[in-house]
Amino acid sequence: MDQANVDPEFPRYWMPLLWIAQTLKKYYKPQFAEQNRKMLQLTRVRMTMGDILCYDWIPIPLANTQTITFAVYSYLIVDGILQHYPLCT
């Protein structure tokens, strides 16, 4: 664990999971299916946390502002066109 060179700029959410995985591997006995299930579940948790980290790259306030701006502009453009060319006469 001490050899894991991690830049302090990046998140370290995975360090406890790495410790658990290394401990399970150290005492792993192939005949115990329970430990194998624990490793699979631990792997799933790590993958899920990686997915959450991927979503973190999108700043939600910026995406929200852009979506609302696009919706308002679209409404105004469609409304302006329909003012000049009404569908029902």
Coordinates of C-alpha atoms in Angstrom, one line a residue:
M1 CA 0.0 0.0 0.0
D2 CA 2.9 2.4 0.8
Q3 CA 4.3 1.8 -2.7
A4 CA 1.1 3.3 -4.4
N5 CA 2.5 6.5 -5.8
V6 CA -0.6 8.7 -6.0
D7 CA -0.5 12.3 -6.9
P8 CA -2.1 14.3 -4.1
E9 CA -4.1 16.3 -6.7
F10 CA -6.3 13.2 -7.5
P11 CA -8.9 11.6 -5.2
R12 CA -8.0 8.7 -3.1
Y13 CA -11.5 7.1 -2.7
W14 CA -10.1 3.7 -3.7
M15 CA -7.4 3.4 -1.1
P16 CA -9.6 1.5 1.5
L17 CA -10.9 -0.7 -1.2
L18 CA -7.3 -1.5 -2.3
W19 CA -6.4 -2.4 1.3
I20 CA -9.4 -4.7 1.6
A21 CA -8.6 -6.4 -1.7
Q22 CA -5.0 -6.9 -0.7
T23 CA -6.0 -8.3 2.7
L24 CA -8.4 -10.8 1.0
K25 CA -5.8 -11.9 -1.5
K26 CA -3.3 -12.4 1.3
Y27 CA -5.5 -14.8 3.2
Y28 CA -7.4 -16.2 0.1
K29 CA -8.0 -19.9 0.1
P30 CA -9.2 -21.2 -3.2
Q31 CA -11.6 -23.7 -1.6
F32 CA -13.7 -20.9 0.0
A33 CA -16.4 -19.7 -2.3
E34 CA -17.4 -17.0 0.2
Q35 CA -14.2 -15.1 -0.3
N36 CA -14.6 -15.3 -4.1
R37 CA -18.0 -13.7 -3.8
K38 CA -16.6 -11.0 -1.6
M39 CA -13.9 -10.2 -4.2
L40 CA -16.5 -10.0 -6.9
Q41 CA -18.6 -7.7 -4.8
L42 CA -15.6 -5.6 -4.0
T43 CA -14.7 -5.4 -7.7
R44 CA -18.3 -4.3 -8.5
V45 CA -18.1 -1.5 -5.8
R46 CA -14.8 -0.3 -7.3
M47 CA -16.2 -0.2 -10.8
T48 CA -19.3 1.7 -9.6
M49 CA -17.1 4.2 -7.8
G50 CA -15.1 4.6 -11.0
D51 CA -18.4 5.3 -12.9
I52 CA -19.4 7.9 -10.4
L53 CA -15.9 9.5 -10.8
C54 CA -16.5 9.7 -14.5
Y55 CA -19.8 11.6 -13.9
D56 CA -17.9 14.0 -11.7
W57 CA -16.1 15.4 -14.8
I58 CA -19.3 17.1 -16.0
P59 CA -20.0 20.2 -14.0
I60 CA -23.8 20.0 -13.3
P61 CA -24.5 23.7 -12.8
L62 CA -22.9 24.5 -16.2
A63 CA -24.8 21.7 -17.9
N64 CA -28.1 22.8 -16.2
T65 CA -27.5 26.4 -17.4
Q66 CA -26.8 25.4 -20.9
T67 CA -29.9 23.1 -21.0
I68 CA -32.2 25.9 -19.8
T69 CA -30.7 28.4 -22.1
F70 CA -31.1 26.1 -25.1
A71 CA -34.8 25.4 -24.1
V72 CA -35.6 29.1 -23.8
Y73 CA -33.9 30.0 -27.1
S74 CA -35.7 27.1 -28.8
Y75 CA -39.0 28.2 -27.5
L76 CA -38.4 31.9 -28.5
I77 CA -37.4 30.9 -32.0
V78 CA -40.4 28.5 -32.5
D79 CA -42.7 31.2 -31.0
G80 CA -41.3 33.8 -33.4
I81 CA -41.8 31.6 -36.4
L82 CA -45.3 30.7 -35.4
Q83 CA -46.2 34.4 -34.9
H84 CA -45.4 35.1 -38.6
Y85 CA -46.7 31.8 -40.0
P86 CA -49.6 30.5 -37.7
L87 CA -50.6 26.9 -38.1
C88 CA -54.3 27.6 -37.6
T89 CA -55.9 30.5 -39.6

